[in-house]
mmCIF file of C-alpha atoms in Angstrom:
data_model
loop_
_atom_site.group_PDB
_atom_site.id
_atom_site.type_symbol
_atom_site.label_atom_id
_atom_site.label_comp_id
_atom_site.label_asym_id
_atom_site.label_seq_id
_atom_site.Cartn_x
_atom_site.Cartn_y
_atom_site.Cartn_z
ATOM 1 C CA MET G 1 80.651 -46.683 34.892
ATOM 2 C CA LYS G 2 81.391 -48.923 31.921
ATOM 3 C CA ARG G 3 78.090 -50.601 32.433
ATOM 4 C CA PHE G 4 76.343 -47.239 32.427
ATOM 5 C CA LYS G 5 78.024 -46.266 29.135
ATOM 6 C CA LYS G 6 76.909 -49.528 27.568
ATOM 7 C CA ILE G 7 73.350 -48.757 28.518
ATOM 8 C CA ILE G 8 73.616 -45.287 26.916
ATOM 9 C CA ARG G 9 75.135 -46.672 23.732
ATOM 10 C CA LYS G 10 72.514 -49.356 23.452
ATOM 11 C CA LYS G 11 70.212 -48.711 20.458
ATOM 12 C CA PRO G 12 66.569 -48.051 21.213
ATOM 13 C CA ILE G 13 64.208 -50.828 20.422
ATOM 14 C CA ALA G 14 62.460 -50.151 17.126
ATOM 15 C CA THR G 15 58.668 -50.276 17.096
ATOM 16 C CA ASP G 16 56.304 -51.063 14.254
ATOM 17 C CA GLU G 17 55.359 -47.383 13.996
ATOM 18 C CA ASP G 18 59.020 -46.395 13.744
ATOM 19 C CA ASP G 19 59.489 -48.952 10.990
ATOM 20 C CA GLN G 20 56.493 -47.517 9.134
ATOM 21 C CA LEU G 21 57.746 -43.945 9.520
ATOM 22 C CA SER G 22 61.187 -44.939 8.413
ATOM 23 C CA GLN G 23 59.811 -46.297 5.174
ATOM 24 C CA LYS G 24 60.425 -44.039 2.234
ATOM 25 C CA ILE G 25 57.438 -42.661 0.287
ATOM 26 C CA THR G 26 57.787 -43.793 -3.271
ATOM 27 C CA ASN G 27 55.625 -43.641 -6.366
ATOM 28 C CA GLU G 28 54.539 -47.184 -5.618
ATOM 29 C CA ASN G 29 53.256 -46.522 -2.083
ATOM 30 C CA ILE G 30 52.176 -42.849 -2.252
ATOM 31 C CA THR G 31 48.511 -43.818 -2.711
ATOM 32 C CA GLU G 32 48.655 -45.981 0.377
ATOM 33 C CA HIS G 33 50.145 -43.124 2.432
ATOM 34 C CA ARG G 34 47.514 -40.700 1.171
ATOM 35 C CA GLU G 35 44.694 -42.990 2.314
ATOM 36 C CA GLU G 36 46.330 -43.298 5.736
ATOM 37 C CA VAL G 37 46.418 -39.494 6.115
ATOM 38 C CA ILE G 38 42.793 -39.144 4.985
ATOM 39 C CA GLN G 39 41.667 -41.844 7.401
ATOM 40 C CA ALA G 40 43.424 -40.057 10.240
ATOM 41 C CA GLY G 41 41.728 -36.754 9.308
ATOM 42 C CA ARG G 42 38.283 -38.324 9.299
ATOM 43 C CA LYS G 43 38.620 -38.971 13.011
ATOM 44 C CA PHE G 44 38.463 -35.179 13.523
ATOM 45 C CA LYS G 45 35.998 -34.343 10.698
ATOM 46 C CA TYR G 46 32.982 -36.268 11.949
ATOM 47 C CA PRO G 47 32.937 -34.774 15.472
ATOM 48 C CA MET G 48 33.113 -31.285 13.892
ATOM 49 C CA ALA G 49 30.207 -32.082 11.545
ATOM 50 C CA VAL G 50 28.127 -33.273 14.464
ATOM 51 C CA THR G 51 28.951 -30.084 16.369
ATOM 52 C CA LYS G 52 27.914 -27.892 13.400
ATOM 53 C CA ASN G 53 24.618 -29.736 13.063
ATOM 54 C CA ARG G 54 23.938 -29.213 16.744
ATOM 55 C CA LEU G 55 24.699 -25.499 16.438
ATOM 56 C CA VAL G 56 22.308 -25.171 13.496
ATOM 57 C CA ALA G 57 19.586 -27.024 15.393
ATOM 58 C CA VAL G 58 20.071 -24.875 18.488
ATOM 59 C CA SER G 59 20.042 -21.677 16.397
ATOM 60 C CA LEU G 60 16.816 -22.717 14.689
ATOM 61 C CA MET G 61 15.254 -23.551 18.025
ATOM 62 C CA VAL G 62 16.257 -20.192 19.523
ATOM 63 C CA GLY G 63 14.935 -18.382 16.437
ATOM 64 C CA LEU G 64 11.642 -20.267 16.605
ATOM 65 C CA VAL G 65 11.200 -19.475 20.297
ATOM 66 C CA ALA G 66 11.986 -15.792 19.648
ATOM 67 C CA PHE G 67 9.460 -15.698 16.785
ATOM 68 C CA ILE G 68 6.763 -17.303 18.936
ATOM 69 C CA ILE G 69 7.392 -14.785 21.721
ATOM 70 C CA LEU G 70 7.331 -11.850 19.273
ATOM 71 C CA PHE G 71 4.213 -13.214 17.566
ATOM 72 C CA SER G 72 2.463 -13.568 20.918
ATOM 73 C CA VAL G 73 3.397 -10.043 22.011
ATOM 74 C CA VAL G 74 2.281 -8.488 18.709
ATOM 75 C CA THR G 75 -0.963 -10.495 18.747
ATOM 76 C CA ALA G 76 -1.756 -9.265 22.256
ATOM 77 C CA MET G 77 -1.010 -5.656 21.299
ATOM 78 C CA LEU G 78 -3.182 -5.806 18.175
ATOM 79 C CA TYR G 79 -6.201 -7.725 19.416
ATOM 80 C CA GLN G 80 -6.265 -7.085 23.177
ATOM 81 C CA THR G 81 -4.839 -3.608 23.767
ATOM 82 C CA LYS G 82 -5.624 -2.552 20.153
ATOM 83 C CA SER G 83 -2.401 -0.581 19.953
ATOM 84 C CA THR G 84 -1.819 1.495 16.824
ATOM 85 C CA ALA G 85 1.886 2.141 17.413
ATOM 86 C CA PRO G 86 3.678 2.982 14.125
ATOM 87 C CA TYR G 87 6.139 0.096 14.471
ATOM 88 C CA LEU G 88 3.211 -2.330 14.490
ATOM 89 C CA GLN G 89 2.353 -1.144 10.992
ATOM 90 C CA LYS G 90 5.834 -2.214 9.884
ATOM 91 C CA VAL G 91 5.312 -5.619 11.497
ATOM 92 C CA THR G 92 1.906 -6.092 9.869
ATOM 93 C CA ARG G 93 3.399 -5.281 6.475
ATOM 94 C CA VAL G 94 5.550 -8.386 6.871
ATOM 95 C CA VAL G 95 3.099 -10.624 8.738
ATOM 96 C CA PRO G 96 -0.451 -10.255 7.300
ATOM 97 C CA PHE G 97 -2.492 -10.065 10.505
ATOM 98 C CA PRO G 98 -6.228 -9.779 9.702
ATOM 99 C CA ILE G 99 -8.560 -7.259 11.298
ATOM 100 C CA ALA G 100 -11.735 -8.710 9.807
ATOM 101 C CA ARG G 101 -13.101 -11.248 7.385
ATOM 102 C CA ILE G 102 -15.711 -10.823 4.649
ATOM 103 C CA GLY G 103 -16.725 -14.140 3.186
ATOM 104 C CA SER G 104 -13.482 -15.859 2.234
ATOM 105 C CA ASP G 105 -11.486 -12.611 2.072
ATOM 106 C CA PHE G 106 -9.453 -11.224 4.958
ATOM 107 C CA VAL G 107 -9.204 -7.499 5.645
ATOM 108 C CA LEU G 108 -5.631 -6.697 6.625
ATOM 109 C CA TYR G 109 -4.758 -4.987 9.894
ATOM 110 C CA GLU G 110 -2.089 -3.014 8.070
ATOM 111 C CA ASP G 111 -4.754 -1.259 5.971
ATOM 112 C CA TYR G 112 -6.358 -0.019 9.179
ATOM 113 C CA LEU G 113 -3.048 1.112 10.702
ATOM 114 C CA PHE G 114 -2.172 2.875 7.437
ATOM 115 C CA GLU G 115 -5.278 5.044 7.825
ATOM 116 C CA VAL G 116 -4.971 5.659 11.566
ATOM 117 C CA ASN G 117 -1.274 6.484 11.707
ATOM 118 C CA HIS G 118 -1.166 9.147 8.993
ATOM 119 C CA TYR G 119 -4.072 10.897 10.717
ATOM 120 C CA ALA G 120 -2.385 10.681 14.134
ATOM 121 C CA PHE G 121 0.874 11.984 12.660
ATOM 122 C CA TYR G 122 -0.867 14.990 11.094
ATOM 123 C CA TYR G 123 -2.704 16.042 14.250
ATOM 124 C CA LYS G 124 0.282 15.479 16.480
ATOM 125 C CA ASN G 125 2.847 17.295 14.322
ATOM 126 C CA GLN G 126 0.803 19.875 12.408
ATOM 127 C CA GLN G 127 -2.097 20.626 14.764
ATOM 128 C CA LYS G 128 0.010 20.061 17.892
ATOM 129 C CA LEU G 129 -2.689 17.891 19.420
ATOM 130 C CA ASP G 130 -1.656 16.054 22.577
ATOM 131 C CA LEU G 131 -2.849 12.548 21.774
ATOM 132 C CA LYS G 132 -2.457 11.557 25.433
ATOM 133 C CA SER G 133 -4.804 14.278 26.667
ATOM 134 C CA GLU G 134 -8.490 13.593 27.215
ATOM 135 C CA SER G 135 -9.511 15.559 24.125
ATOM 136 C CA GLY G 136 -6.745 13.908 22.110
ATOM 137 C CA LYS G 137 -7.822 10.430 23.182
ATOM 138 C CA ALA G 138 -11.457 11.223 22.388
ATOM 139 C CA GLN G 139 -10.556 12.514 18.940
ATOM 140 C CA MET G 140 -8.376 9.509 18.157
ATOM 141 C CA SER G 141 -11.077 7.135 19.385
ATOM 142 C CA GLU G 142 -13.578 8.739 17.012
ATOM 143 C CA TYR G 143 -11.160 8.647 14.108
ATOM 144 C CA LYS G 144 -10.300 5.000 14.719
ATOM 145 C CA LYS G 145 -13.986 4.206 14.285
ATOM 146 C CA ARG G 146 -14.094 6.147 11.028
ATOM 147 C CA ALA G 147 -10.846 4.563 9.838
ATOM 148 C CA LEU G 148 -12.199 1.077 10.523
ATOM 149 C CA GLU G 149 -15.421 1.902 8.686
ATOM 150 C CA LYS G 150 -13.422 3.212 5.714
ATOM 151 C CA VAL G 151 -11.222 0.120 5.595
ATOM 152 C CA MET G 152 -14.275 -2.142 5.719
ATOM 153 C CA ASN G 153 -16.001 -0.149 2.959
ATOM 154 C CA ASP G 154 -12.841 -0.337 0.868
ATOM 155 C CA ALA G 155 -12.803 -4.106 1.353
ATOM 156 C CA TYR G 156 -16.352 -4.399 0.011
ATOM 157 C CA VAL G 157 -15.437 -2.107 -2.890
ATOM 158 C CA LYS G 158 -12.485 -4.346 -3.737
ATOM 159 C CA GLN G 159 -14.759 -7.389 -3.759
ATOM 160 C CA ILE G 160 -17.203 -5.655 -6.114
ATOM 161 C CA ALA G 161 -14.329 -4.542 -8.344
ATOM 162 C CA LYS G 162 -12.866 -8.041 -8.473
ATOM 163 C CA LYS G 163 -16.227 -9.605 -9.292
ATOM 164 C CA ASN G 164 -16.853 -7.149 -12.139
ATOM 165 C CA ASN G 165 -13.289 -6.907 -13.511
ATOM 166 C CA ILE G 166 -12.890 -3.266 -12.492
ATOM 167 C CA THR G 167 -9.209 -2.411 -12.129
ATOM 168 C CA VAL G 168 -6.887 0.559 -11.747
ATOM 169 C CA SER G 169 -3.536 0.349 -13.491
ATOM 170 C CA ASP G 170 -0.308 1.988 -12.353
ATOM 171 C CA LYS G 171 -0.481 4.020 -15.564
ATOM 172 C CA GLU G 172 -3.837 5.490 -14.509
ATOM 173 C CA VAL G 173 -2.392 6.422 -11.127
ATOM 174 C CA ASP G 174 0.605 8.095 -12.770
ATOM 175 C CA GLN G 175 -1.677 9.980 -15.174
ATOM 176 C CA THR G 176 -3.800 11.269 -12.299
ATOM 177 C CA LEU G 177 -0.662 12.268 -10.426
ATOM 178 C CA ALA G 178 0.554 14.126 -13.516
ATOM 179 C CA ILE G 179 -2.759 16.041 -13.711
ATOM 180 C CA LEU G 180 -2.453 17.095 -10.064
ATOM 181 C CA LYS G 181 1.152 18.193 -10.551
ATOM 182 C CA SER G 182 0.394 20.134 -13.745
ATOM 183 C CA GLN G 183 -2.174 22.187 -11.815
ATOM 184 C CA ASN G 184 0.245 22.851 -8.962
ATOM 185 C CA ARG G 185 -1.924 20.973 -6.466
ATOM 186 C CA LEU G 186 0.988 19.020 -5.019
ATOM 187 C CA GLY G 187 3.573 21.745 -4.563
ATOM 188 C CA ALA G 188 5.803 23.668 -6.931
ATOM 189 C CA SER G 189 8.340 20.852 -7.335
ATOM 190 C CA ASP G 190 8.790 17.133 -6.766
ATOM 191 C CA GLU G 191 10.988 17.868 -3.766
ATOM 192 C CA GLU G 192 8.335 20.113 -2.224
ATOM 193 C CA PHE G 193 5.748 17.403 -2.874
ATOM 194 C CA LYS G 194 7.867 14.788 -1.096
ATOM 195 C CA THR G 195 8.559 17.145 1.801
ATOM 196 C CA THR G 196 4.854 17.936 2.204
ATOM 197 C CA LEU G 197 3.945 14.253 2.250
ATOM 198 C CA ARG G 198 6.616 13.498 4.828
ATOM 199 C CA GLU G 199 5.954 16.460 7.119
ATOM 200 C CA TYR G 200 2.161 16.330 7.021
ATOM 201 C CA TRP G 201 1.348 12.624 6.786
ATOM 202 C CA ASP G 202 4.630 10.750 7.254
ATOM 203 C CA TRP G 203 4.031 9.341 3.769
ATOM 204 C CA SER G 204 6.315 8.438 0.908
ATOM 205 C CA VAL G 205 5.325 8.943 -2.737
ATOM 206 C CA SER G 206 4.473 5.223 -2.822
ATOM 207 C CA ASP G 207 2.102 5.699 0.119
ATOM 208 C CA PHE G 208 0.401 8.577 -1.688
ATOM 209 C CA LYS G 209 0.029 6.495 -4.852
ATOM 210 C CA ARG G 210 -1.444 3.678 -2.802
ATOM 211 C CA SER G 211 -4.090 6.015 -1.390
ATOM 212 C CA LEU G 212 -4.735 7.571 -4.808
ATOM 213 C CA LYS G 213 -5.165 4.165 -6.448
ATOM 214 C CA LEU G 214 -7.804 3.191 -3.909
ATOM 215 C CA GLN G 215 -9.578 6.515 -4.408
ATOM 216 C CA ILE G 216 -9.746 5.963 -8.181
ATOM 217 C CA LEU G 217 -11.041 2.429 -7.640
ATOM 218 C CA ASN G 218 -13.827 3.771 -5.406
ATOM 219 C CA GLN G 219 -14.782 6.278 -8.116
ATOM 220 C CA LYS G 220 -14.934 3.567 -10.778
ATOM 221 C CA VAL G 221 -16.982 1.208 -8.627
ATOM 222 C CA LEU G 222 -19.412 3.972 -7.646
ATOM 223 C CA GLU G 223 -19.954 4.831 -11.308
ATOM 224 C CA TYR G 224 -20.594 1.144 -12.016
ATOM 225 C CA LEU G 225 -23.085 0.833 -9.152
ATOM 226 C CA ASP G 226 -24.952 4.089 -9.807
ATOM 227 C CA LYS G 227 -26.470 3.081 -13.121
ATOM 228 C CA ASP G 228 -29.187 5.760 -12.927
ATOM 229 C CA THR G 229 -26.640 8.571 -12.834
ATOM 230 C CA SER G 230 -24.649 6.990 -15.653
ATOM 231 C CA ALA G 231 -27.823 6.695 -17.728
ATOM 232 C CA LYS G 232 -28.729 10.368 -17.165
ATOM 233 C CA ALA G 233 -25.238 11.544 -18.120
ATOM 234 C CA ASN G 234 -25.168 9.424 -21.271
ATOM 235 C CA ASP G 235 -28.640 10.624 -22.246
ATOM 236 C CA ALA G 236 -27.530 14.252 -21.884
ATOM 237 C CA TYR G 237 -24.461 13.575 -24.018
ATOM 238 C CA VAL G 238 -26.630 12.097 -26.788
ATOM 239 C CA LYS G 239 -28.902 15.169 -26.712
ATOM 240 C CA LEU G 240 -25.911 17.484 -27.003
ATOM 241 C CA GLN G 241 -24.678 15.505 -29.984
ATOM 242 C CA SER G 242 -28.113 15.868 -31.582
ATOM 243 C CA GLY G 243 -27.834 19.654 -31.368
ATOM 244 C CA VAL G 244 -29.574 20.656 -28.135
ATOM 245 C CA PRO G 245 -27.920 23.892 -26.894
ATOM 246 C CA PHE G 246 -25.550 23.298 -23.978
ATOM 247 C CA ASP G 247 -26.848 26.112 -21.766
ATOM 248 C CA GLN G 248 -30.446 25.082 -22.359
ATOM 249 C CA LEU G 249 -29.784 21.470 -21.391
ATOM 250 C CA ALA G 250 -27.743 22.540 -18.359
ATOM 251 C CA THR G 251 -30.676 24.600 -17.103
ATOM 252 C CA GLN G 252 -32.977 21.615 -17.526
ATOM 253 C CA VAL G 253 -30.970 18.673 -16.186
ATOM 254 C CA SER G 254 -27.807 19.793 -14.361
ATOM 255 C CA GLU G 255 -27.686 18.927 -10.662
ATOM 256 C CA ASP G 256 -25.246 21.693 -9.757
ATOM 257 C CA THR G 257 -27.583 24.104 -7.982
ATOM 258 C CA VAL G 258 -25.044 26.954 -8.113
ATOM 259 C CA THR G 259 -24.511 27.066 -11.903
ATOM 260 C CA LYS G 260 -27.746 25.510 -13.179
ATOM 261 C CA ALA G 261 -29.662 28.803 -13.389
ATOM 262 C CA GLN G 262 -26.809 30.355 -15.407
ATOM 263 C CA GLY G 263 -26.880 27.587 -18.005
ATOM 264 C CA GLY G 264 -24.008 25.778 -16.324
ATOM 265 C CA ALA G 265 -21.598 28.713 -16.660
ATOM 266 C CA LEU G 266 -18.357 28.299 -14.694
ATOM 267 C CA GLY G 267 -16.901 31.633 -15.770
ATOM 268 C CA LEU G 268 -13.192 31.947 -16.489
ATOM 269 C CA VAL G 269 -11.120 28.944 -15.463
ATOM 270 C CA ASP G 270 -7.327 28.773 -15.247
ATOM 271 C CA LYS G 271 -5.077 25.765 -14.716
ATOM 272 C CA ASN G 272 -4.460 26.642 -11.085
ATOM 273 C CA ASN G 273 -8.149 26.928 -10.199
ATOM 274 C CA LYS G 274 -8.571 24.826 -7.057
ATOM 275 C CA ASP G 275 -12.266 25.541 -6.583
ATOM 276 C CA ILE G 276 -13.251 22.865 -9.091
ATOM 277 C CA SER G 277 -12.167 19.284 -9.690
ATOM 278 C CA PRO G 278 -8.725 18.784 -11.256
ATOM 279 C CA PHE G 279 -10.379 16.435 -13.744
ATOM 280 C CA THR G 280 -12.748 19.250 -14.761
ATOM 281 C CA VAL G 281 -9.832 21.609 -15.404
ATOM 282 C CA ASP G 282 -7.927 18.934 -17.307
ATOM 283 C CA ALA G 283 -10.917 18.152 -19.541
ATOM 284 C CA ILE G 284 -11.639 21.837 -20.279
ATOM 285 C CA TYR G 285 -8.089 22.531 -21.435
ATOM 286 C CA LYS G 286 -8.111 19.537 -23.778
ATOM 287 C CA LEU G 287 -11.111 20.895 -25.720
ATOM 288 C CA ASP G 288 -11.125 23.264 -28.653
ATOM 289 C CA VAL G 289 -13.427 26.268 -28.502
ATOM 290 C CA GLY G 290 -17.026 25.149 -29.009
ATOM 291 C CA GLN G 291 -16.350 21.513 -28.135
ATOM 292 C CA PHE G 292 -17.887 19.585 -25.239
ATOM 293 C CA SER G 293 -16.579 16.457 -23.542
ATOM 294 C CA LYS G 294 -17.982 13.019 -22.949
ATOM 295 C CA PRO G 295 -19.186 12.375 -19.371
ATOM 296 C CA ILE G 296 -16.143 12.323 -17.087
ATOM 297 C CA ASN G 297 -15.902 10.910 -13.574
ATOM 298 C CA ILE G 298 -14.983 13.698 -11.155
ATOM 299 C CA GLY G 299 -15.309 11.610 -7.994
ATOM 300 C CA TYR G 300 -18.610 12.863 -6.659
ATOM 301 C CA GLY G 301 -20.447 12.614 -9.984
ATOM 302 C CA LEU G 302 -20.347 12.620 -13.779
ATOM 303 C CA GLU G 303 -19.732 15.866 -15.606
ATOM 304 C CA ILE G 304 -19.895 17.151 -19.179
ATOM 305 C CA VAL G 305 -17.826 20.299 -19.791
ATOM 306 C CA LYS G 306 -17.691 22.764 -22.666
ATOM 307 C CA ASN G 307 -14.997 25.166 -23.820
ATOM 308 C CA ASN G 308 -16.900 28.333 -24.755
ATOM 309 C CA GLU G 309 -14.058 30.759 -25.277
ATOM 310 C CA LYS G 310 -10.313 31.121 -24.742
ATOM 311 C CA SER G 311 -8.839 34.270 -23.286
ATOM 312 C CA ASP G 312 -5.047 34.244 -22.981
ATOM 313 C CA ASP G 313 -4.294 31.309 -20.674
ATOM 314 C CA LYS G 314 -7.840 31.099 -19.318
ATOM 315 C CA VAL G 315 -10.945 29.355 -20.616
ATOM 316 C CA LYS G 316 -14.550 30.448 -20.345
ATOM 317 C CA ALA G 317 -16.346 27.185 -19.623
ATOM 318 C CA SER G 318 -19.691 25.614 -18.761
ATOM 319 C CA HIS G 319 -20.662 22.266 -17.300
ATOM 320 C CA ILE G 320 -23.518 19.873 -16.650
ATOM 321 C CA VAL G 321 -23.249 17.752 -13.497
ATOM 322 C CA PHE G 322 -25.007 14.566 -12.382
ATOM 323 C CA ASN G 323 -24.261 13.702 -8.759
ATOM 324 C CA PHE G 324 -23.621 10.152 -7.618
ATOM 325 C CA LYS G 325 -25.615 8.695 -4.777
ATOM 326 C CA ALA G 326 -23.690 8.043 -1.569
ATOM 327 C CA MET G 327 -21.536 4.915 -1.671
ATOM 328 C CA ASN G 328 -23.219 3.617 1.489
ATOM 329 C CA ASP G 329 -26.566 3.553 -0.332
ATOM 330 C CA PHE G 330 -25.130 0.701 -2.377
ATOM 331 C CA LEU G 331 -22.850 -0.901 0.217
ATOM 332 C CA ASN G 332 -25.313 -1.168 3.113
ATOM 333 C CA PRO G 333 -27.549 -3.790 1.433
ATOM 334 C CA ILE G 334 -24.429 -5.741 0.441
ATOM 335 C CA LYS G 335 -23.163 -5.575 4.024
ATOM 336 C CA GLU G 336 -26.458 -6.994 5.261
ATOM 337 C CA GLN G 337 -26.289 -9.910 2.852
ATOM 338 C CA ASN G 338 -22.594 -10.606 3.384
ATOM 339 C CA LYS G 339 -21.802 -9.602 6.952
ATOM 340 C CA ALA G 340 -18.236 -9.073 8.057
ATOM 341 C CA ARG G 341 -16.639 -10.702 11.056
ATOM 342 C CA LEU G 342 -14.554 -8.200 13.023
ATOM 343 C CA TYR G 343 -11.590 -9.389 15.082
ATOM 344 C CA ILE G 344 -11.494 -6.219 17.203
ATOM 345 C CA LYS G 345 -14.297 -4.347 18.892
ATOM 346 C CA ASN G 346 -15.146 -1.023 17.327
#
């Protein structure tokens, strides 16, 4: 028993680590202790850093594989099955898949889907056309051909515009939009306008402006290409300035077969008249009585208008019209010289 007590009372043998721990931390050795702690922490830091790097690498690899799979699926849907599903338009807005190539310029698939989908939306929701029926499929097939032709024509127009420094500014688009709104051609209010765009075409205001901008560009390019019509309109304007009576000249040179015999008389025009071009109405209301305008581009031709008389909020007006040739008359020779390469079969 005594021996057992001696064993219990015996002091434990001190180790080097115990001696180190028993040392007091003083101002003289605090730096040394700090380095020891940091060194011990580094043993855990480096394995964690390696693990994080591996996680990043794995995540990147998974993301890359997912992108490749998605890219392959979308490519097959666009070029093999030629799907025009609306969500594909969203994808092609992010990834610029081409539908054709003209020279060094690519024609974007999204431009084609933009045309097809607003048409499909209108006929499905407003005309209640079953797009899966035989008649629906036939109609969509025909429209897809027309949409592709339009997109290709627009691509050639853009090339011509770029080559000849023909542009359309956002200000011009806004001004045209303001003209349409002032004549109540887009609904009674902005909210009604937005609702109409959404319910009829599944468009936003930005989508409408995009379409309008392209329309204005086509008008400008057509005027540039049709030099004969421009020359005739300018010649008529010079004659009017020299004193030739408006009605007399209209009878002689106007290409509007309906009003030509009446000296170009349009009758009474009000701001909400939708039977004539909005640009015609806008020009008429900017003139004082007795004044005539310079040639204005109304889309299908060049027009000179005259304010003959004002009656309350209406204007008695006349016009002289020079019709443009068809755009294809100018584009077809260009298409022959610079043929496009289509990536889908029409």
